[in-house]
Amino acid sequence: MLKQAGNTVSVEKKEIYDSRLTSGARSGGSNGDKWSQSLQSVFELALESQGPERTARLLEKLAGQLRAAPRGVNTPYVNTIPPEQQAPFPGDRDIERRIKSYIRWNAMAMVVKANSTTNVGGHISTFASSATLYEVAFNHFLRARTENFSGDIVYFQGHAAPGMYARAFLEGRLDEKHLQNFRQELAEGGGLSSYPHPYLMPDFWQFPTVSMGLGPILSLYQARFNRYLQARKLVNWAGEPKVWAFLGDGECDEPETLGAITLASRENLDNLIWVINCNLQRLDGPVRGNGKIIQELESAFLGAGWNVIKVIWGTDWDDLLARDKSGLLIKRMEEAVDGDYQKYSVEPGSYTRRHFFGKYPELLELVNHLSDEQIQRLLRGGHDVRKMFASYKAAVEHKGQPTVILAKTIKGYGLGEAGEGRNITHQQKKLNEKELREFRERFKIPISDDVIAETPFFRPPADSPEIKYLLERRKALGGFLPSRRVAVTPLDVPKLDAFAEFFKGSTSEASTTMAFVRLVSVLLRNPAIGRQIVPIIPDEARTFGMDALFKDIGIYSSKGQLYEPVDRASLLYYHEAKDGQILEEGITETGSMASFIAAATSYATHGVPMVPFYIYYSMFGPQRVGDLFWLAGDIRAKGFLLGATAGRTTLNGEGLQHQDGHNLLHAASIPTCLPYDAAFAYELAVIISDGLRRMYAEGEEIFYYIALYNENYAMPLMPAGVEDGVLKGLYKFKPGPEGKKLKAHIFGSGPIINSALRAQEILAERYDVSADVWSVTSYKLLRTDAIRCQRWNMLHPTQPPKKSYIEELLAKEQGAFVAVSDNIRTVPDQIAPWVPGGLFTLGTDGFGRSDTRARLRRFFGVDAESTVIATLYALAEKNLVGRDVVAQAIKDLGVDPEKMQPQLI
Ligand SMILES: Cc1ncc(C[n+]2csc(CCOP(=O)(O)OP(=O)(O)O)c2C)c(N)n1
Ligand SMILES: [Mg+2]
């Protein structure tokens, strides 16, 4: 029975496949018609013999069974495009094969060479499996930027980088020296970066991809951002660029890869094409040894509403499938798991004959005419240029949905015993002479025996048919790829006086978040750059008081607003519009960050500078999606990141998971990021105004991280001449009173500067101490400047030493220095080595808790009283006051010396 049932299933699948062959209809074509005719006649018979009521009951019962029946979302394990619907391949297959073989060789040679003298690593087998996927795309589809066209956007799989370099070598864009120095970037003359890194190769790479999952999610949001630019008429493209992402099947394990795919179908992103190289292996072994990654991905993508094109079998299989009348071949294809297929790629043809075809005698007969050698060479779809061309063509022509191409390949294809299909192949970096000879023979590389051991690079002469063909193809497609070009007109950014209202101070209380929202509204109204502003929010606009912007500038929605919003009558209604300016991303920090990056690189990608302001819960910033923050540095992003509701004690009620006291440190670790911790509205205005100048007028490829807080207090008037200090990271905000016995200095940042200011009063009134209060806007910038000077001094020991900004500024200051921060102590400690006589730091180390700000600040020891005690203690440490004074202050100020430790370990 079971066997019969199995057969029935496979025969049905065979019928479906056959029907595709004959009618091409995905739904089953004529086969479907037969079924519908049969059901119709049974229905009519029932109606006639049983009457309408009983027929209705019978049908209801059947419908009930249908609802309960399990329904998968898979099509048979064969190519989606049947042979007769396949677009013919327009290229010269022989020349393209030779070009591809040379690229294969050079890609392998650069890794092998590098590892013959160094241990710098590299990957051979990823590109070996995807060479055809890339070559067909390069020769026929990927369009570069030209005067009239913005250029397709291509995310290359990071580990396939050697293949891209090897192609650029044939194109004459790179020379032997570059290839020789693969992964040796510090060698004389420079070298090639391991993976796509725009920071390291700014004229070549556009998009970093090697942290798995980031390329895919960036590509999704990039495709959507392209639509946003068009909807807002910020670009005027003759044709819409396609966004292509090449990724690995193992990479699909990353939540970033699959986690946002419904965005693409929801937004009808038919400008997006993913090519997943299903070589069935990842780093350690099979991706789904016990299952089928292609089928698993197919159901995920079909379920998510994508157009799915499977390219599983090469042309050789078409004949076998056509001749198999029993449906057994498809049944066998479906029975075998990926672990089996990997084994077939490693074993000789005789093994596949015995174990794959041999399971059913009919299948053995089907391949009787093939030698073992021919069986072994039966191509997988991803290695067949004709199949790949047809799938790409179908993808670029598909309307209304994004497309994913699932191409089956063999990892390490062509490496033979050196790694083809082997579990070790991902790490294979060396080939012995025998293996090199085999590789050469297989791909017919004209390299002689006497030099083969040196793995020389091979480039045919410039006038060879191969080079001419390759250059002609790229010319027809607009030029070379990958290629990064920055040709952008500077923006006419507002001068500082445009922000005058923020310098006046206010008696009414406000938070820095409120000041920021106000500042964005000012910028949005600016005639020169208002339209370039891109506010990005992950479902927190109301938290930050940004809902006021909804009505003014609208929330971007490709569908406009199809419903009457419930709050339509109110002033601040939820206003979605086709040309809306706000990107309201929903609850996805990853997606929001991907949007930020698309906007932040628009100056390079499209030559259209955009000014993103991405505001989010500070805790869910760098620590949540730190790898994307890091990537923002590599990709040379420009824009503003606003870590709102920062501060371990300032955001008080939300407790441990929300209270951020350390993301400034994460941000500080990114080389191109300027982290600022602003205390006052005018600081914010000075920082943002200068950021606009540096990034969009001067063209610096940097970005800003600004901590914003939600504590309300009166915003002071800007003291004269502090702009430079605000930008450099430190300035004296309020000197202590004259005529006191003792001198001290308190560094404060963000709202905690108010602890310093109250401590200043107490110290003066009760302890005869004049404490200057300084605002520290950026510990990182002070530190980097100091390190730069220190390093120069070390390397130029006999020359007059340079002094950093902080050293200059504090040189003449006397007394004790204390820092108080709503962040962990490591944040202020960054500058300790350059503070005269050392720095005593108060911070919020340990987990946060829910309570009032007052109690939290006492608990962590960052309130005014704790700051007074710390200042007296720092003075006592210098023997400037007696320890009894400190003991008395602890009593006077009511601080419990035995209170709980916030940080236990
Ligand atoms: C986020 C992240 N985790 C881990 C790695 C290490 N790593 C590099 S390649 C690789 C396997 C990739 O497999 P797959 O995506 O199938 O690509 P293939 O090389 O097979 O084409 C892993 C785990 C990485 N680069 N990024
Ligand atoms: Mg793989």
Short mmCIF file of C-alpha atoms in Angstrom, two decimals, residues 598-892:
data_model
loop_
_atom_site.label_atom_id
_atom_site.label_comp_id
_atom_site.label_asym_id
_atom_site.label_seq_id
_atom_site.Cartn_x
_atom_site.Cartn_y
_atom_site.Cartn_z
CA ALA A 598 21.23 52.76 2.02
CA ALA A 599 20.54 56.46 2.64
CA ALA A 600 23.99 57.08 4.08
CA THR A 601 25.71 55.69 0.97
CA SER A 602 23.39 57.17 -1.60
CA TYR A 603 26.06 59.78 -2.31
CA ALA A 604 28.32 57.03 -3.63
CA THR A 605 25.76 54.52 -4.92
CA HIS A 606 23.68 57.00 -6.88
CA GLY A 607 25.59 60.26 -6.69
CA VAL A 608 22.63 61.64 -4.71
CA PRO A 609 23.64 62.75 -1.21
CA MET A 610 21.01 62.03 1.44
CA VAL A 611 21.09 63.00 5.09
CA PRO A 612 19.70 60.20 7.27
CA PHE A 613 18.78 60.77 10.89
CA TYR A 614 18.10 57.37 12.40
CA ILE A 615 16.73 57.66 15.92
CA TYR A 616 16.10 54.63 18.13
CA TYR A 617 16.29 53.35 21.68
CA SER A 618 19.97 53.70 22.42
CA MET A 619 20.14 50.26 24.04
CA PHE A 620 18.98 48.63 20.80
CA GLY A 621 21.65 50.35 18.77
CA PRO A 622 25.26 49.20 18.50
CA GLN A 623 24.79 46.43 21.02
CA ARG A 624 21.77 45.02 19.19
CA VAL A 625 23.04 45.31 15.63
CA GLY A 626 26.68 46.10 16.23
CA ASP A 627 27.88 44.35 13.12
CA LEU A 628 25.84 46.70 10.95
CA PHE A 629 27.27 49.71 12.82
CA TRP A 630 30.73 48.34 12.07
CA LEU A 631 29.77 47.84 8.44
CA ALA A 632 28.56 51.47 8.32
CA GLY A 633 32.18 52.42 8.93
CA ASP A 634 33.54 50.11 6.26
CA ILE A 635 30.97 51.24 3.68
CA ARG A 636 31.84 54.91 4.36
CA ALA A 637 28.35 55.82 5.53
CA LYS A 638 27.49 59.48 6.17
CA GLY A 639 24.69 60.50 8.46
CA PHE A 640 23.50 60.81 12.03
CA LEU A 641 22.65 58.01 14.44
CA LEU A 642 20.71 59.15 17.48
CA GLY A 643 20.83 56.83 20.45
CA ALA A 644 17.81 58.22 22.23
CA THR A 645 16.75 57.56 25.83
CA ALA A 646 20.39 57.01 26.71
CA GLY A 647 21.71 56.93 30.26
CA ARG A 648 21.57 54.16 32.82
CA THR A 649 19.68 56.37 35.28
CA THR A 650 18.09 58.94 32.99
CA LEU A 651 15.72 56.45 31.40
CA ASN A 652 14.56 55.35 34.80
CA GLY A 653 11.40 53.24 34.87
CA GLU A 654 12.24 50.86 32.06
CA GLY A 655 14.83 48.87 33.95
CA LEU A 656 17.71 46.62 33.12
CA GLN A 657 17.13 45.83 29.45
CA HIS A 658 16.50 49.43 28.43
CA GLN A 659 18.95 51.47 30.45
CA ASP A 660 21.99 52.13 28.33
CA GLY A 661 25.25 53.11 29.93
CA HIS A 662 27.76 51.71 27.47
CA ASN A 663 26.72 52.07 23.82
CA LEU A 664 28.91 55.15 23.54
CA LEU A 665 31.81 52.77 24.00
CA HIS A 666 30.58 50.48 21.24
CA ALA A 667 30.22 53.51 19.00
CA ALA A 668 33.68 54.70 20.00
CA SER A 669 35.15 51.46 18.69
CA ILE A 670 34.13 52.25 15.11
CA PRO A 671 37.00 54.07 13.41
CA THR A 672 34.91 56.43 11.25
CA CYS A 673 32.29 57.17 13.90
CA LEU A 674 32.26 60.38 15.95
CA PRO A 675 30.41 59.67 19.20
CA TYR A 676 28.99 62.66 21.06
CA ASP A 677 27.29 62.89 24.43
CA ALA A 678 25.45 66.21 24.33
CA ALA A 679 24.16 67.91 27.46
CA PHE A 680 22.46 70.97 26.02
CA ALA A 681 20.41 72.02 22.99
CA TYR A 682 23.14 74.36 21.75
CA GLU A 683 25.74 71.57 21.89
CA LEU A 684 23.47 69.47 19.73
CA ALA A 685 23.04 72.28 17.23
CA VAL A 686 26.78 72.95 17.03
CA ILE A 687 27.56 69.24 16.56
CA ILE A 688 24.91 68.61 13.91
CA SER A 689 25.67 71.80 12.06
CA ASP A 690 29.36 70.93 11.90
CA GLY A 691 28.55 67.34 10.92
CA LEU A 692 26.52 68.60 7.98
CA ARG A 693 29.44 70.75 6.92
CA ARG A 694 32.05 68.03 7.24
CA MET A 695 30.05 65.27 5.56
CA TYR A 696 28.03 67.06 2.93
CA ALA A 697 29.99 70.20 2.11
CA GLU A 698 33.55 68.95 2.65
CA GLY A 699 32.84 65.38 1.57
CA GLU A 700 34.28 63.57 4.61
CA GLU A 701 33.18 59.94 4.73
CA ILE A 702 32.35 59.74 8.44
CA PHE A 703 29.21 59.41 10.54
CA TYR A 704 27.93 60.65 13.88
CA TYR A 705 26.57 58.88 16.92
CA ILE A 706 24.81 61.21 19.32
CA ALA A 707 23.37 60.16 22.66
CA LEU A 708 20.02 61.81 23.39
CA TYR A 709 18.22 61.81 26.73
CA ASN A 710 14.69 62.22 27.96
CA GLU A 711 15.25 64.26 31.13
CA ASN A 712 13.74 67.71 31.00
CA TYR A 713 15.64 70.71 32.34
CA ALA A 714 16.12 74.35 31.43
CA MET A 715 18.45 74.65 28.47
CA PRO A 716 21.16 77.25 29.15
CA LEU A 717 22.32 80.06 26.95
CA MET A 718 25.40 79.13 24.92
CA PRO A 719 28.51 80.65 26.58
CA ALA A 720 30.60 82.71 24.20
CA GLY A 721 33.30 80.96 22.19
CA VAL A 722 32.61 77.37 23.17
CA GLU A 723 31.89 76.02 19.66
CA ASP A 724 35.38 74.70 19.12
CA GLY A 725 35.41 72.97 22.50
CA VAL A 726 32.00 71.43 21.88
CA LEU A 727 33.30 69.89 18.67
CA LYS A 728 36.65 68.79 20.08
CA GLY A 729 35.00 67.19 23.08
CA LEU A 730 35.66 69.43 26.13
CA TYR A 731 35.10 72.98 27.30
CA LYS A 732 34.69 74.80 30.60
CA PHE A 733 30.97 75.33 31.04
CA LYS A 734 30.80 77.07 34.41
CA PRO A 735 33.84 78.15 36.42
CA GLY A 736 33.69 77.73 40.18
CA PRO A 737 33.46 80.82 42.45
CA GLU A 738 36.55 82.85 43.24
CA GLY A 739 38.12 83.10 46.68
CA LYS A 740 37.79 79.49 47.86
CA LYS A 741 40.53 77.60 49.61
CA LEU A 742 40.52 74.56 47.37
CA LYS A 743 40.30 73.95 43.65
CA ALA A 744 38.64 71.08 41.77
CA HIS A 745 37.24 70.24 38.36
CA ILE A 746 34.20 68.18 37.56
CA PHE A 747 33.60 66.71 34.11
CA GLY A 748 29.98 66.03 33.29
CA SER A 749 28.12 64.97 30.16
CA GLY A 750 24.50 64.61 29.12
CA PRO A 751 21.92 65.36 31.85
CA ILE A 752 24.35 64.17 34.51
CA ILE A 753 26.13 67.46 34.09
CA ASN A 754 23.38 68.69 36.42
CA SER A 755 24.85 66.52 39.21
CA ALA A 756 28.14 68.31 38.60
CA LEU A 757 26.46 71.71 38.72
CA ARG A 758 24.67 71.01 42.00
CA ALA A 759 27.86 69.51 43.43
CA GLN A 760 29.63 72.73 42.45
CA GLU A 761 27.19 74.70 44.63
CA ILE A 762 27.45 72.34 47.63
CA LEU A 763 31.23 72.25 47.44
CA ALA A 764 31.42 76.02 47.42
CA GLU A 765 28.87 76.55 50.17
CA ARG A 766 29.89 73.84 52.60
CA TYR A 767 33.44 72.74 51.88
CA ASP A 768 35.25 75.84 50.66
CA VAL A 769 35.97 74.26 47.29
CA SER A 770 35.76 76.08 43.99
CA ALA A 771 34.93 73.45 41.40
CA ASP A 772 34.89 74.27 37.69
CA VAL A 773 32.27 72.36 35.77
CA TRP A 774 33.31 71.16 32.32
CA SER A 775 31.11 69.67 29.69
CA VAL A 776 32.64 66.66 27.99
CA THR A 777 30.89 66.13 24.68
CA SER A 778 33.16 63.38 23.39
CA TYR A 779 35.61 61.31 25.39
CA LYS A 780 36.55 59.36 22.28
CA LEU A 781 37.56 62.40 20.26
CA LEU A 782 39.70 63.72 23.13
CA ARG A 783 41.36 60.35 23.45
CA THR A 784 42.03 59.87 19.73
CA ASP A 785 43.61 63.29 19.53
CA ALA A 786 45.78 62.58 22.59
CA ILE A 787 46.85 59.19 21.23
CA ARG A 788 47.78 60.74 17.91
CA CYS A 789 50.09 63.23 19.64
CA GLN A 790 51.52 60.61 21.97
CA ARG A 791 52.36 58.34 19.06
CA TRP A 792 54.01 61.16 17.14
CA ASN A 793 56.07 62.11 20.17
CA MET A 794 57.15 58.51 20.68
CA LEU A 795 58.28 58.17 17.08
CA HIS A 796 59.99 61.59 17.02
CA PRO A 797 61.69 61.54 20.41
CA THR A 798 64.22 64.26 19.71
CA GLN A 799 61.80 66.83 18.35
CA PRO A 800 59.77 69.27 20.44
CA PRO A 801 56.76 67.27 21.65
CA LYS A 802 53.25 67.99 20.40
CA LYS A 803 50.49 68.67 22.87
CA SER A 804 47.02 67.32 22.45
CA TYR A 805 43.93 69.50 22.84
CA ILE A 806 43.15 68.11 26.30
CA GLU A 807 46.73 68.55 27.50
CA GLU A 808 46.79 72.15 26.27
CA LEU A 809 43.44 72.89 27.85
CA LEU A 810 44.19 71.42 31.27
CA ALA A 811 47.87 72.31 31.48
CA LYS A 812 47.39 75.20 33.88
CA GLU A 813 44.53 73.77 35.90
CA GLN A 814 45.18 72.93 39.56
CA GLY A 815 43.50 70.64 42.07
CA ALA A 816 41.59 67.40 41.74
CA PHE A 817 39.73 66.12 38.68
CA VAL A 818 36.51 64.14 38.88
CA ALA A 819 34.28 62.84 36.08
CA VAL A 820 30.63 61.93 36.52
CA SER A 821 28.75 60.10 33.83
CA ASP A 822 25.50 58.24 33.24
CA ASN A 823 27.65 55.68 31.47
CA ILE A 824 30.06 53.09 32.79
CA ARG A 825 33.32 54.45 34.14
CA THR A 826 35.27 53.21 31.13
CA VAL A 827 33.70 56.01 29.08
CA PRO A 828 35.32 58.89 31.03
CA ASP A 829 38.38 56.76 31.81
CA GLN A 830 39.29 57.02 28.14
CA ILE A 831 41.01 60.34 28.87
CA ALA A 832 42.47 59.56 32.32
CA PRO A 833 46.12 59.32 31.18
CA TRP A 834 46.08 62.93 29.98
CA VAL A 835 44.41 64.54 32.98
CA PRO A 836 46.99 66.29 35.23
CA GLY A 837 47.27 64.35 38.46
CA GLY A 838 44.80 61.64 37.35
CA LEU A 839 41.03 61.39 37.05
CA PHE A 840 38.60 60.04 39.62
CA THR A 841 35.56 58.64 37.82
CA LEU A 842 31.96 58.09 38.81
CA GLY A 843 29.80 56.00 36.50
CA THR A 844 26.97 53.55 36.21
CA ASP A 845 28.72 50.20 36.03
CA GLY A 846 26.38 47.26 36.58
CA PHE A 847 22.83 46.42 35.50
CA GLY A 848 20.16 49.09 35.54
CA ARG A 849 17.00 48.91 37.66
CA SER A 850 13.55 50.45 37.63
CA ASP A 851 13.13 53.28 40.12
CA THR A 852 13.08 57.05 40.36
CA ARG A 853 16.01 58.95 38.91
CA ALA A 854 16.95 60.24 42.36
CA ARG A 855 17.17 56.78 43.89
CA LEU A 856 18.96 55.31 40.87
CA ARG A 857 21.55 58.07 40.90
CA ARG A 858 22.19 57.58 44.60
CA PHE A 859 22.43 53.82 44.03
CA PHE A 860 25.02 54.16 41.27
CA GLY A 861 26.71 57.09 43.00
CA VAL A 862 26.30 59.66 40.26
CA ASP A 863 24.07 62.19 42.02
CA ALA A 864 25.21 65.57 43.31
CA GLU A 865 25.96 64.28 46.83
CA SER A 866 28.04 61.40 45.55
CA THR A 867 29.89 63.83 43.28
CA VAL A 868 30.69 66.07 46.26
CA ILE A 869 32.04 63.10 48.22
CA ALA A 870 34.12 61.96 45.25
CA THR A 871 35.57 65.43 44.79
CA LEU A 872 36.54 65.68 48.45
CA TYR A 873 37.98 62.18 48.32
CA ALA A 874 40.05 63.07 45.23
CA LEU A 875 41.33 66.12 47.12
CA ALA A 876 42.10 63.97 50.18
CA GLU A 877 44.04 61.55 47.96
CA LYS A 878 46.23 64.50 47.06
CA ASN A 879 46.50 65.44 50.73
CA LEU A 880 44.71 68.71 50.04
CA VAL A 881 42.00 68.01 52.64
CA GLY A 882 41.89 65.66 55.58
CA ARG A 883 40.09 62.32 55.29
CA ASP A 884 37.92 63.36 58.21
CA VAL A 885 36.39 65.99 55.92
CA VAL A 886 35.32 63.25 53.54
CA ALA A 887 33.94 61.16 56.43
CA GLN A 888 31.99 64.13 57.69
CA ALA A 889 30.58 64.86 54.23
CA ILE A 890 29.38 61.27 53.90
CA LYS A 891 27.47 61.77 57.14
CA ASP A 892 26.26 65.29 56.35
#
